[in-house]
Coordinates of C-alpha atoms in Angstrom, one line a residue:
M1 CA -77.7 29.3 53.7
A2 CA -78.5 25.6 53.1
E3 CA -76.0 23.5 51.0
V4 CA -76.5 22.3 47.5
T5 CA -76.0 19.1 46.3
Y6 CA -75.7 18.9 42.0
K7 CA -74.9 16.0 39.8
K8 CA -72.0 15.8 37.7
Q9 CA -74.5 16.2 34.5
Q10 CA -76.1 19.3 35.5
I11 CA -72.2 20.6 36.2
K12 CA -71.5 19.3 33.3
R13 CA -74.2 21.2 31.5
A14 CA -73.2 24.4 33.5
S15 CA -70.2 25.5 31.3
W16 CA -67.9 22.9 33.7
P17 CA -65.1 21.6 33.5
L18 CA -63.8 24.0 30.4
P19 CA -62.8 22.4 27.4
A20 CA -58.9 21.6 26.6
N21 CA -56.7 23.7 24.2
D22 CA -57.1 21.5 20.8
K23 CA -53.8 22.9 18.9
I24 CA -51.0 23.6 22.0
E25 CA -50.3 21.7 25.3
S26 CA -49.1 24.4 28.0
K27 CA -45.6 23.4 28.2
I28 CA -45.8 24.1 32.6
P29 CA -49.1 23.7 33.8
T30 CA -49.6 25.9 36.2
K31 CA -51.7 26.4 39.8
S32 CA -52.1 30.1 41.4
M33 CA -52.2 31.2 44.8
D34 CA -52.9 34.5 47.0
F35 CA -50.7 35.3 49.2
K36 CA -51.3 38.8 51.1
G37 CA -53.0 40.3 48.4
N38 CA -50.5 39.3 46.0
R39 CA -51.0 36.7 43.1
Y40 CA -48.1 34.2 42.3
Y41 CA -48.3 31.1 39.9
Y42 CA -46.4 27.7 40.2
N43 CA -45.6 24.6 38.6
K44 CA -48.4 22.3 39.8
K45 CA -46.1 19.0 38.6
E46 CA -43.8 20.1 41.0
K47 CA -44.8 18.5 44.4
A48 CA -41.7 19.5 46.4
L49 CA -42.5 22.9 47.7
S50 CA -39.0 23.8 48.4
K51 CA -38.3 23.1 44.9
R52 CA -41.1 25.6 43.2
D53 CA -40.5 28.9 41.6
Y54 CA -43.5 31.2 42.5
L55 CA -43.9 33.7 40.4
M56 CA -46.0 36.8 41.1
S57 CA -48.6 37.7 38.4
V58 CA -48.1 40.2 35.7
T59 CA -51.5 42.1 37.3
T60 CA -50.1 41.8 40.4
W61 CA -46.6 43.8 38.8
L62 CA -49.6 45.9 37.4
N63 CA -50.6 47.2 41.3
C64 CA -47.5 48.8 41.0
L65 CA -50.0 51.6 38.8
S66 CA -52.4 53.8 39.4
K67 CA -55.7 52.9 37.9
G68 CA -56.6 56.7 37.6
I69 CA -58.8 59.2 39.4
G70 CA -62.1 57.4 38.1
F71 CA -61.0 54.5 40.1
N72 CA -59.9 56.1 43.5
K73 CA -63.2 58.0 43.1
W74 CA -65.3 54.6 43.0
L75 CA -63.1 53.0 45.6
G76 CA -63.2 56.6 47.9
D77 CA -67.2 56.8 47.5
A78 CA -67.8 53.1 48.2
V79 CA -70.0 53.0 51.6
S80 CA -67.1 50.8 52.6
Y81 CA -63.8 48.9 51.8
K82 CA -65.7 45.7 52.3
A83 CA -68.9 46.5 50.5
A84 CA -66.2 47.5 47.5
M85 CA -64.7 44.3 47.2
G86 CA -67.8 42.5 47.3
Y87 CA -69.0 44.6 44.2
A88 CA -65.9 43.6 42.8
N89 CA -66.6 40.0 43.6
E90 CA -69.7 40.4 42.0
R91 CA -68.1 41.7 38.6
A92 CA -65.4 39.3 38.5
L93 CA -67.6 36.2 39.0
I94 CA -69.7 37.9 35.6
G95 CA -66.1 38.0 33.7
N96 CA -65.8 34.3 34.6
M97 CA -68.8 33.4 33.1
V98 CA -68.4 35.1 30.0
H99 CA -64.1 33.7 29.8
A100 CA -65.9 30.5 30.2
M101 CA -69.0 30.2 27.9
C102 CA -66.5 32.2 25.4
M103 CA -64.2 29.2 25.6
Y104 CA -66.8 26.5 25.1
L105 CA -68.0 28.4 21.7
I106 CA -64.3 29.2 20.6
W107 CA -63.8 25.5 20.6
G108 CA -67.2 24.3 19.2
K109 CA -69.2 23.3 22.4
E110 CA -72.9 24.3 23.0
V111 CA -73.2 26.9 25.4
D112 CA -76.9 27.1 27.2
T113 CA -77.4 30.1 29.8
S114 CA -80.7 28.8 30.9
H115 CA -78.3 25.5 32.8
G116 CA -76.7 28.5 34.7
F117 CA -72.8 28.5 35.1
Y118 CA -70.8 26.0 38.0
D119 CA -68.6 28.2 40.0
S120 CA -66.1 26.4 40.8
D121 CA -64.7 28.6 43.8
D122 CA -67.6 27.6 45.8
G123 CA -69.1 24.8 44.3
R124 CA -72.8 26.2 43.1
I125 CA -74.0 26.4 40.0
K126 CA -75.6 30.7 39.5
P127 CA -78.0 32.2 37.3
V128 CA -76.4 33.4 33.9
P129 CA -77.7 37.7 34.1
D130 CA -78.9 39.7 31.2
E131 CA -75.6 41.6 31.3
A132 CA -73.3 38.2 30.7
K133 CA -75.8 37.1 27.8
L134 CA -75.4 40.3 26.2
R135 CA -71.4 40.5 26.2
L136 CA -71.6 36.5 25.4
M137 CA -73.5 37.7 22.4
A138 CA -70.9 40.5 22.1
F139 CA -68.4 37.7 21.8
I140 CA -70.9 36.0 18.8
N141 CA -70.3 39.3 16.7
F142 CA -67.0 39.0 17.3
V143 CA -66.7 35.3 15.6
D144 CA -69.2 36.1 13.1
D145 CA -67.3 39.2 11.8
T146 CA -63.5 38.5 12.1
K147 CA -64.1 34.6 11.5
P148 CA -61.1 33.9 14.2
I149 CA -58.9 30.1 14.0
P150 CA -58.4 29.0 17.2
I151 CA -54.5 27.9 18.4
A152 CA -55.5 27.9 22.0
T153 CA -57.3 29.6 25.2
E154 CA -56.2 29.8 28.6
I155 CA -52.7 28.7 28.1
S156 CA -50.3 29.2 30.7
L157 CA -47.6 31.8 30.7
Y158 CA -45.0 30.4 33.4
N159 CA -41.5 30.6 32.7
N160 CA -38.6 29.7 35.4
A161 CA -35.5 29.3 33.6
K162 CA -32.5 30.9 34.8
D163 CA -29.5 32.9 34.1
S164 CA -26.0 31.4 34.6
E165 CA -26.1 33.1 38.2
G166 CA -29.8 31.7 39.5
N167 CA -32.1 34.3 38.5
I168 CA -35.1 33.9 36.8
L169 CA -35.0 35.5 33.1
F170 CA -39.0 35.9 33.5
P171 CA -39.9 36.7 37.2
Y172 CA -43.5 37.0 36.5
A173 CA -46.6 34.6 35.2
G174 CA -50.6 34.6 33.5
T175 CA -52.5 33.0 31.3
A176 CA -53.5 34.1 28.1
D177 CA -57.0 34.4 27.0
Q178 CA -56.9 33.5 23.5
I179 CA -54.4 33.2 20.9
M180 CA -56.0 33.3 17.3
I181 CA -55.3 33.4 13.7
I182 CA -57.5 36.2 12.3
D183 CA -56.9 37.6 8.5
G184 CA -53.8 35.1 8.2
E185 CA -52.2 37.2 12.0
T186 CA -51.8 35.4 14.7
W187 CA -53.3 37.5 17.8
L188 CA -52.7 37.2 21.3
I189 CA -56.1 38.4 22.6
D190 CA -57.5 39.3 26.4
I191 CA -61.0 39.7 26.6
K192 CA -62.3 42.5 29.0
T193 CA -65.9 42.6 30.7
G194 CA -64.9 45.8 32.3
R195 CA -63.5 49.3 31.5
E196 CA -60.8 50.5 29.1
Y197 CA -57.6 50.9 31.1
P198 CA -55.4 51.2 27.8
K199 CA -51.7 51.9 29.0
E200 CA -51.8 49.5 31.6
Q201 CA -53.8 46.7 29.5
Q202 CA -51.1 47.1 26.9
L203 CA -48.7 46.5 29.5
Q204 CA -50.4 43.5 30.6
L205 CA -50.2 42.2 27.0
T206 CA -46.4 42.9 26.2
A207 CA -45.8 40.7 28.9
Y208 CA -47.8 38.6 27.6
K209 CA -46.2 38.3 24.6
L210 CA -42.8 38.4 25.9
L211 CA -43.9 35.3 27.4
Y212 CA -45.5 33.4 25.0
D213 CA -42.7 34.2 22.2
E214 CA -40.3 32.4 24.5
L215 CA -42.2 29.6 25.5
Y216 CA -44.6 28.8 22.4
G217 CA -42.9 30.6 19.4
D218 CA -41.1 27.1 18.2
I219 CA -44.2 25.9 17.8
T220 CA -46.9 28.3 16.2
G221 CA -43.9 31.4 15.7
G222 CA -44.4 35.0 17.2
I223 CA -47.3 36.6 18.4
D224 CA -47.8 38.9 15.2
K225 CA -50.1 41.5 17.3
I226 CA -51.7 41.9 20.6
G227 CA -54.9 43.9 21.8
C228 CA -58.4 43.6 24.4
L229 CA -61.2 42.3 22.9
Y230 CA -64.0 44.6 24.3
L231 CA -67.4 43.2 25.1
T232 CA -70.4 45.2 26.2
T233 CA -73.6 44.9 27.3
T234 CA -75.2 46.4 23.9
G235 CA -73.9 43.1 22.6
R236 CA -71.5 44.7 20.2
F237 CA -67.6 44.3 20.6
K238 CA -64.6 46.5 19.8
L239 CA -61.3 44.7 19.3
K240 CA -58.1 47.3 20.0
P241 CA -54.7 46.8 18.7
F242 CA -52.0 47.7 21.5
K243 CA -48.1 48.1 20.5
F244 CA -46.1 46.3 22.2
V245 CA -43.7 48.0 24.4
P246 CA -41.2 45.8 25.8
K247 CA -39.1 48.2 27.3
A248 CA -41.7 49.9 29.4
W249 CA -42.3 46.7 30.8
D250 CA -38.9 46.2 31.7
D251 CA -39.0 50.2 33.5
L252 CA -42.1 48.4 35.2
I253 CA -40.1 45.5 36.6
E254 CA -37.8 47.5 38.0
I255 CA -40.0 49.7 40.1
G256 CA -41.9 47.3 40.9
K257 CA -39.0 45.3 42.8
H258 CA -38.6 48.7 44.5
Y259 CA -42.2 48.3 45.7

């Protein structure tokens, strides 16, 4: 494939770079890396490799769970594992597009899907498919209906504090999609462009709330509600609240250590 060079202005119009959080700065800015199928976060300000604490992502810990018979059938019915992963990567790109453009909108930036989306993974500008536009419309409908007040977007959830014996207290990390106030309550919301996996997503949000409350509770107070915002291809949305289940998350961590 011929290499394409883009001007800075083209890239900027294609929803890049992401806008900064307006209310809160990440206390420990992070980078992620993948190793042997697992994702890890580390403090990007720590230059000495020997001093870095690599914390496995919340979603990697969740891989201890099965997504159920539906996911297993989809994987088994694929022509090959490579083909299945290719499809998964296509879905991930659409998810990344929608997340980025939602971030632009919530912070008052202009979004013009005709400019495409700049994929920083391969340095190319990709066309925005109709599916992504419809999911973006669902987000706009959510904002119009709920009138959320944005607090933070894509905020780092990484805490490598240790106990007196040197054990990391929170051996997991992640990134919160949206922190916002709706009807006077502080929500931690994860945007979803795929299927609903309620049990897994409940655990994911529980872990995020544990991290957020410890890191940023002194700034905004604790999270009142956790939930997923499902953006559909019909232009509709569903905001589904979940119960906070810290005991279940702790149990999963113990199982994960066994694995």
